[in-house]
């Protein structure tokens, strides 16, 4: 199994956490999103992932993009360490928290959106930072309210789920852009608990071989 990713990619970060929690042996291959004009745009990588995004998981003859689909694949193929609740209602509610982050927060502030603001729209870094902070705060306010109802030790009850796996990378990025996280005590309580676990620590961007 191989995971093509980038050290600061939130989506790749999610998958690294899941791989660690499930104790799956996987080769990590760097696709540097900045060097060489962005290695994700190379012809060889476009053949693997036409979206020119990371991550991409290759398992034997199968190639799969989209981090949430990869999480689903790992959950079904390696069910021994479950990262979703088993009951139907609990299962879909935990997924909904994860999708709140992966679908509604993250896409508005990923690298290609920020690059478009800088390059095609000629926006200064201050405007780009304002854009980033606005949409993260909007999303985190809603998530904070949701966690007030669902939080136990983790985002959904007392077991780690996809919600936690998606949350930690998003908080990492928010802190990079100087979002005031003190206004989100529920989010930070879960974040600090997750960060203390070795599986999350080993998946952190600074621990990756391509960290620069």
XYZ file of C-alpha atoms in Angstrom:
212
model
C 0.000 0.000 0.000
C 1.219 3.489 -0.904
C -0.083 6.907 0.067
C 0.832 9.837 -2.165
C 0.560 12.975 -0.076
C 2.145 16.174 1.161
C 3.204 16.999 4.681
C 0.895 20.002 5.084
C -2.079 18.601 3.193
C -5.040 18.392 5.570
C -6.564 15.605 3.522
C -3.376 13.532 3.553
C -2.993 14.257 7.281
C -6.426 12.689 7.880
C -5.432 9.513 6.120
C -2.090 9.292 7.953
C -3.948 9.434 11.273
C -6.301 6.638 10.210
C -3.432 4.474 8.983
C -1.655 4.917 12.311
C -4.743 4.176 14.384
C -5.429 1.040 12.360
C -1.719 0.101 12.429
C -1.606 -0.360 8.655
C 1.809 -0.545 7.026
C 1.851 1.980 4.207
C 4.630 3.622 2.202
C 4.335 7.421 2.229
C 5.341 9.068 -1.051
C 5.741 12.827 -1.186
C 4.011 14.878 -3.862
C 5.315 18.340 -3.057
C 2.573 20.859 -3.751
C 4.948 23.810 -4.086
C 8.267 22.580 -5.515
C 8.733 22.345 -9.291
C 5.600 24.392 -9.838
C 3.641 21.790 -7.885
C 4.501 18.140 -8.414
C 0.785 17.309 -8.405
C 0.662 18.837 -11.901
C 3.244 16.445 -13.354
C 2.058 14.157 -16.134
C 2.913 11.024 -14.183
C 0.832 12.107 -11.195
C -2.070 13.343 -13.355
C -2.296 9.833 -14.778
C -2.694 8.566 -11.223
C -5.041 11.333 -10.078
C -6.559 13.552 -12.800
C -7.753 16.003 -10.137
C -4.110 16.899 -9.442
C -4.747 16.779 -5.704
C -3.475 14.740 -2.785
C -3.876 12.244 -1.315
C -4.030 9.215 -3.559
C -3.990 5.724 -2.089
C -2.657 2.822 -4.141
C -3.367 -0.662 -2.837
C -2.234 -3.310 -5.280
C -4.017 -2.638 -8.553
C -6.477 -0.210 -6.998
C -5.956 3.552 -6.985
C -8.275 5.783 -4.969
C -8.447 9.543 -4.508
C -10.549 11.624 -2.068
C -9.544 11.347 1.566
C -13.046 10.529 2.821
C -13.410 7.713 0.297
C -9.998 6.448 1.418
C -11.166 6.503 5.052
C -14.234 4.515 4.004
C -12.061 2.002 2.147
C -9.774 1.538 5.145
C -12.758 1.205 7.473
C -14.278 -1.565 5.412
C -11.050 -3.418 4.614
C -9.576 -3.152 8.112
C -12.569 -3.217 10.497
C -10.593 -4.568 13.458
C -9.942 -1.025 14.733
C -13.245 0.746 14.135
C -13.170 4.484 13.522
C -16.940 4.840 13.299
C -19.678 3.886 15.775
C -21.563 0.709 14.895
C -25.187 1.756 15.425
C -26.806 3.391 12.394
C -27.769 6.670 14.063
C -24.448 7.075 15.856
C -22.562 6.085 12.706
C -24.147 8.717 10.480
C -24.004 11.445 13.131
C -20.269 10.914 13.581
C -19.881 11.037 9.795
C -21.888 14.259 9.646
C -19.432 15.948 12.024
C -16.559 14.782 9.831
C -18.293 16.060 6.706
C -18.948 19.430 8.386
C -15.176 19.827 8.398
C -14.160 18.004 5.240
C -16.927 19.352 2.989
C -17.896 22.754 4.408
C -14.735 24.154 6.033
C -11.691 22.661 4.347
C -12.533 23.231 0.642
C -12.770 27.003 1.135
C -9.247 27.291 2.492
C -7.130 24.672 0.770
C -4.003 25.543 -1.190
C -5.486 25.881 -4.659
C -8.206 28.274 -3.435
C -5.680 30.430 -1.589
C -3.359 30.352 -4.606
C -6.203 31.515 -6.866
C -6.882 34.429 -4.535
C -3.203 35.399 -4.674
C -2.463 34.811 -8.334
C -5.529 35.180 -10.559
C -7.357 37.662 -8.298
C -4.221 39.547 -7.214
C -5.229 39.638 -3.569
C -2.677 40.589 -0.928
C -1.750 38.218 1.872
C -3.825 40.243 4.340
C -6.967 39.702 2.269
C -6.172 36.023 1.837
C -5.733 35.684 5.601
C -9.037 37.489 6.170
C -10.776 35.082 3.776
C -9.261 32.092 5.518
C -10.092 33.246 9.032
C -13.656 34.207 8.122
C -14.630 30.827 6.729
C -12.836 28.806 9.390
C -14.488 30.787 12.171
C -17.925 30.400 10.551
C -17.420 26.649 10.350
C -15.876 26.269 13.793
C -18.693 28.217 15.474
C -21.176 25.706 14.124
C -18.941 22.771 15.010
C -18.411 24.120 18.548
C -22.189 24.170 19.043
C -22.505 20.637 17.692
C -19.762 19.321 19.978
C -21.595 20.770 22.983
C -24.215 18.085 22.264
C -22.064 15.192 21.016
C -18.710 15.484 22.785
C -17.446 12.937 25.268
C -13.741 12.312 25.395
C -13.740 12.892 21.642
C -15.951 14.624 19.093
C -18.638 11.960 19.210
C -18.756 10.186 22.515
C -15.766 8.499 24.079
C -14.267 6.787 21.025
C -12.154 8.241 18.232
C -14.067 8.693 14.988
C -13.671 10.269 11.566
C -14.741 13.555 13.176
C -11.556 13.668 15.262
C -9.458 12.550 12.307
C -10.788 15.494 10.271
C -10.709 17.983 13.127
C -7.033 17.833 14.074
C -5.664 18.811 10.616
C -8.176 21.655 10.381
C -7.154 23.035 13.765
C -3.508 22.776 12.716
C -4.235 24.954 9.689
C -6.341 27.396 11.687
C -3.469 27.917 14.095
C -1.104 28.521 11.167
C -3.357 31.371 10.076
C -3.590 32.788 13.599
C -7.257 32.009 14.225
C -8.067 32.686 17.889
C -8.877 29.170 19.048
C -9.660 30.241 22.626
C -13.223 30.939 21.475
C -13.700 27.225 20.780
C -13.172 25.385 24.088
C -14.945 22.185 23.025
C -12.864 21.938 19.872
C -9.647 22.567 21.758
C -10.457 20.079 24.512
C -10.810 17.330 21.932
C -7.811 18.580 19.968
C -5.494 18.515 22.958
C -6.637 15.027 23.922
C -6.013 13.727 20.397
C -2.643 15.422 20.087
C -1.467 13.582 23.190
C -1.934 10.236 21.431
C 1.097 8.789 19.605
C -0.888 7.952 16.461
C -1.879 11.584 16.008
C 1.585 12.870 16.911
C 3.271 10.612 14.336
C 0.874 11.832 11.631
C 1.546 15.526 12.325
C 3.020 17.544 9.476
C 6.339 18.282 11.196
C 6.975 14.576 11.689
C 6.893 13.848 7.951
C 10.003 13.186 5.884
C 9.113 15.899 3.348
C 8.490 18.614 5.950
C 10.243 21.810 4.862
